[in-house]
Amino acid sequence: MPKEVKSYYTAGELAAIFGITKQALLYYDKRDILKPEFISDNNYRHYSMDQYMLLEIIIALRKLDVSIEEIKDYLNNRNPDSLEELLVKKQTALEEQIRTAEAATAKITSMRKKINHARLLHSGKITLEHRHKQTIIVSDLASVEDDTERITIYARHNLELFDSPYFKEKATGWVVSSDGYFNHDNRKAIAYYTTVNNSYAGSNATILPAGLYLSIHYKGIFHSSGPALKAMFNDFIDRNRLRVVSNIYCMPLIDHWLANKETEYITRISMQVEYID
């Protein structure tokens, strides 16, 4: 006996009720989670109230980004426990996505602060300032001469830190021996370093002690301008009766992320000093 088509929804009618396309209904048919009750002689698809109720479940779960396979499994085994298990699993995944998004947002905020700070930098003037103690993570280079190995150490240093909960700022700087620089004109890095929260207590952590620091924001490349900078430092140190009591710490503030040309780079060069009695 032929079915009374007036008792059924056509594909277009059912799709319109839920605000979806007829192609979506065809896709659900192909994925074997919602088949029409019957297909008429004119090739129209017709859906019953039972299919309407199933589609209600499918649409609601798809809005929660539940996969087709998970929906299919649930439709074949509908009960309170199965639905709660499905929702708990999805909630856990969403909470992890939220944590990931919040971490990414925090890093974006940190980088935007760095960009805004870079816009305000003025280079070329030596200053003295008192700093609080600061924990840094150090990757040693003192015994590494091969440039390729140095680059590898730099990459490992960054990869280790960028996902760390102690991560404070993006930039990684380098350390130069103050004795080598001032007495032998040696500007080669002896370590890479990155500042971290002071709560970090790893084996590669070092404390920059609180004290008086001489600093300059230098525009250009430190390695190619070492002699000129050294003359400026020596003049300032002599005039103010200071002595250097630490290595030299070079932190890029404007680098390849923010400038096309190396001549536009700005580096903060710092060293701890004390007054000569």
JSON list of C-alpha atoms in Angstrom, two decimals, residues 102-185:
[
{"chain": "A", "resi": 102, "resn": "GLU", "atom": "CA", "xyz": [44.06, 31.47, 27.05]},
{"chain": "A", "resi": 103, "resn": "ALA", "atom": "CA", "xyz": [47.76, 30.59, 26.90]},
{"chain": "A", "resi": 104, "resn": "ALA", "atom": "CA", "xyz": [47.95, 31.80, 23.30]},
{"chain": "A", "resi": 105, "resn": "THR", "atom": "CA", "xyz": [46.13, 35.01, 24.25]},
{"chain": "A", "resi": 106, "resn": "ALA", "atom": "CA", "xyz": [48.59, 35.64, 27.08]},
{"chain": "A", "resi": 107, "resn": "LYS", "atom": "CA", "xyz": [51.55, 35.19, 24.71]},
{"chain": "A", "resi": 108, "resn": "ILE", "atom": "CA", "xyz": [49.95, 37.51, 22.16]},
{"chain": "A", "resi": 109, "resn": "THR", "atom": "CA", "xyz": [49.42, 40.13, 24.87]},
{"chain": "A", "resi": 110, "resn": "SER", "atom": "CA", "xyz": [53.05, 39.78, 25.94]},
{"chain": "A", "resi": 111, "resn": "MET", "atom": "CA", "xyz": [54.29, 40.18, 22.37]},
{"chain": "A", "resi": 112, "resn": "ARG", "atom": "CA", "xyz": [52.08, 43.24, 21.81]},
{"chain": "A", "resi": 113, "resn": "LYS", "atom": "CA", "xyz": [53.53, 44.82, 24.95]},
{"chain": "A", "resi": 114, "resn": "LYS", "atom": "CA", "xyz": [57.00, 44.19, 23.55]},
{"chain": "A", "resi": 115, "resn": "ILE", "atom": "CA", "xyz": [56.02, 45.84, 20.26]},
{"chain": "A", "resi": 116, "resn": "ASN", "atom": "CA", "xyz": [54.58, 48.89, 22.04]},
{"chain": "A", "resi": 117, "resn": "HIS", "atom": "CA", "xyz": [57.68, 49.12, 24.23]},
{"chain": "A", "resi": 118, "resn": "ALA", "atom": "CA", "xyz": [59.90, 48.96, 21.14]},
{"chain": "A", "resi": 119, "resn": "ARG", "atom": "CA", "xyz": [58.09, 51.95, 19.66]},
{"chain": "A", "resi": 120, "resn": "LEU", "atom": "CA", "xyz": [59.17, 54.07, 22.65]},
{"chain": "A", "resi": 121, "resn": "LEU", "atom": "CA", "xyz": [62.84, 53.11, 22.67]},
{"chain": "A", "resi": 122, "resn": "HIS", "atom": "CA", "xyz": [65.51, 55.76, 22.40]},
{"chain": "A", "resi": 123, "resn": "SER", "atom": "CA", "xyz": [68.97, 54.51, 21.52]},
{"chain": "A", "resi": 124, "resn": "GLY", "atom": "CA", "xyz": [72.48, 55.74, 22.14]},
{"chain": "A", "resi": 125, "resn": "LYS", "atom": "CA", "xyz": [72.36, 56.94, 25.75]},
{"chain": "A", "resi": 126, "resn": "ILE", "atom": "CA", "xyz": [74.09, 55.12, 28.60]},
{"chain": "A", "resi": 127, "resn": "THR", "atom": "CA", "xyz": [72.08, 54.95, 31.82]},
{"chain": "A", "resi": 128, "resn": "LEU", "atom": "CA", "xyz": [72.53, 53.65, 35.35]},
{"chain": "A", "resi": 129, "resn": "GLU", "atom": "CA", "xyz": [69.64, 51.92, 37.07]},
{"chain": "A", "resi": 130, "resn": "HIS", "atom": "CA", "xyz": [69.06, 49.74, 40.08]},
{"chain": "A", "resi": 131, "resn": "ARG", "atom": "CA", "xyz": [67.52, 46.39, 39.24]},
{"chain": "A", "resi": 132, "resn": "HIS", "atom": "CA", "xyz": [65.91, 43.70, 41.33]},
{"chain": "A", "resi": 133, "resn": "LYS", "atom": "CA", "xyz": [67.30, 40.18, 41.12]},
{"chain": "A", "resi": 134, "resn": "GLN", "atom": "CA", "xyz": [66.30, 38.27, 38.00]},
{"chain": "A", "resi": 135, "resn": "THR", "atom": "CA", "xyz": [66.38, 34.56, 37.25]},
{"chain": "A", "resi": 136, "resn": "ILE", "atom": "CA", "xyz": [67.65, 33.58, 33.82]},
{"chain": "A", "resi": 137, "resn": "ILE", "atom": "CA", "xyz": [67.98, 30.24, 32.05]},
{"chain": "A", "resi": 138, "resn": "VAL", "atom": "CA", "xyz": [71.37, 29.80, 30.41]},
{"chain": "A", "resi": 139, "resn": "SER", "atom": "CA", "xyz": [72.65, 27.59, 27.60]},
{"chain": "A", "resi": 140, "resn": "ASP", "atom": "CA", "xyz": [76.43, 27.49, 27.75]},
{"chain": "A", "resi": 141, "resn": "LEU", "atom": "CA", "xyz": [78.54, 28.14, 24.64]},
{"chain": "A", "resi": 142, "resn": "ALA", "atom": "CA", "xyz": [81.97, 28.68, 26.17]},
{"chain": "A", "resi": 143, "resn": "SER", "atom": "CA", "xyz": [83.45, 25.49, 24.73]},
{"chain": "A", "resi": 144, "resn": "VAL", "atom": "CA", "xyz": [81.46, 25.48, 21.46]},
{"chain": "A", "resi": 145, "resn": "GLU", "atom": "CA", "xyz": [83.32, 26.86, 18.43]},
{"chain": "A", "resi": 146, "resn": "ASP", "atom": "CA", "xyz": [81.36, 25.35, 15.55]},
{"chain": "A", "resi": 147, "resn": "ASP", "atom": "CA", "xyz": [78.76, 27.84, 14.25]},
{"chain": "A", "resi": 148, "resn": "THR", "atom": "CA", "xyz": [76.32, 25.11, 13.22]},
{"chain": "A", "resi": 149, "resn": "GLU", "atom": "CA", "xyz": [76.38, 23.61, 16.70]},
{"chain": "A", "resi": 150, "resn": "ARG", "atom": "CA", "xyz": [75.83, 27.09, 18.19]},
{"chain": "A", "resi": 151, "resn": "ILE", "atom": "CA", "xyz": [72.72, 27.54, 16.06]},
{"chain": "A", "resi": 152, "resn": "THR", "atom": "CA", "xyz": [71.47, 24.11, 17.16]},
{"chain": "A", "resi": 153, "resn": "ILE", "atom": "CA", "xyz": [71.95, 25.06, 20.82]},
{"chain": "A", "resi": 154, "resn": "TYR", "atom": "CA", "xyz": [70.10, 28.33, 20.19]},
{"chain": "A", "resi": 155, "resn": "ALA", "atom": "CA", "xyz": [67.16, 26.46, 18.64]},
{"chain": "A", "resi": 156, "resn": "ARG", "atom": "CA", "xyz": [67.01, 23.95, 21.50]},
{"chain": "A", "resi": 157, "resn": "HIS", "atom": "CA", "xyz": [67.21, 26.76, 24.04]},
{"chain": "A", "resi": 158, "resn": "ASN", "atom": "CA", "xyz": [64.18, 28.48, 22.49]},
{"chain": "A", "resi": 159, "resn": "LEU", "atom": "CA", "xyz": [62.12, 25.32, 21.99]},
{"chain": "A", "resi": 160, "resn": "GLU", "atom": "CA", "xyz": [62.61, 24.31, 25.61]},
{"chain": "A", "resi": 161, "resn": "LEU", "atom": "CA", "xyz": [61.50, 27.67, 26.93]},
{"chain": "A", "resi": 162, "resn": "PHE", "atom": "CA", "xyz": [58.61, 28.75, 24.75]},
{"chain": "A", "resi": 163, "resn": "ASP", "atom": "CA", "xyz": [56.23, 26.11, 26.14]},
{"chain": "A", "resi": 164, "resn": "SER", "atom": "CA", "xyz": [57.43, 26.49, 29.72]},
{"chain": "A", "resi": 165, "resn": "PRO", "atom": "CA", "xyz": [54.98, 27.81, 32.34]},
{"chain": "A", "resi": 166, "resn": "TYR", "atom": "CA", "xyz": [57.88, 29.94, 33.61]},
{"chain": "A", "resi": 167, "resn": "PHE", "atom": "CA", "xyz": [58.30, 31.61, 30.24]},
{"chain": "A", "resi": 168, "resn": "LYS", "atom": "CA", "xyz": [58.41, 35.39, 30.64]},
{"chain": "A", "resi": 169, "resn": "GLU", "atom": "CA", "xyz": [59.41, 37.03, 27.39]},
{"chain": "A", "resi": 170, "resn": "LYS", "atom": "CA", "xyz": [59.99, 35.86, 23.85]},
{"chain": "A", "resi": 171, "resn": "ALA", "atom": "CA", "xyz": [63.45, 37.26, 23.30]},
{"chain": "A", "resi": 172, "resn": "THR", "atom": "CA", "xyz": [66.59, 35.23, 23.81]},
{"chain": "A", "resi": 173, "resn": "GLY", "atom": "CA", "xyz": [69.77, 37.19, 24.37]},
{"chain": "A", "resi": 174, "resn": "TRP", "atom": "CA", "xyz": [73.43, 36.33, 24.59]},
{"chain": "A", "resi": 175, "resn": "VAL", "atom": "CA", "xyz": [76.19, 36.75, 27.15]},
{"chain": "A", "resi": 176, "resn": "VAL", "atom": "CA", "xyz": [79.64, 38.15, 26.38]},
{"chain": "A", "resi": 177, "resn": "SER", "atom": "CA", "xyz": [82.62, 37.87, 28.74]},
{"chain": "A", "resi": 178, "resn": "SER", "atom": "CA", "xyz": [83.33, 41.33, 30.14]},
{"chain": "A", "resi": 179, "resn": "ASP", "atom": "CA", "xyz": [87.01, 40.44, 30.54]},
{"chain": "A", "resi": 180, "resn": "GLY", "atom": "CA", "xyz": [87.22, 39.19, 26.97]},
{"chain": "A", "resi": 181, "resn": "TYR", "atom": "CA", "xyz": [85.40, 42.24, 25.64]},
{"chain": "A", "resi": 182, "resn": "PHE", "atom": "CA", "xyz": [87.21, 45.00, 27.51]},
{"chain": "A", "resi": 183, "resn": "ASN", "atom": "CA", "xyz": [90.69, 43.44, 27.59]},
{"chain": "A", "resi": 184, "resn": "HIS", "atom": "CA", "xyz": [90.86, 41.39, 24.39]},
{"chain": "A", "resi": 185, "resn": "ASP", "atom": "CA", "xyz": [88.13, 42.84, 22.16]}
]
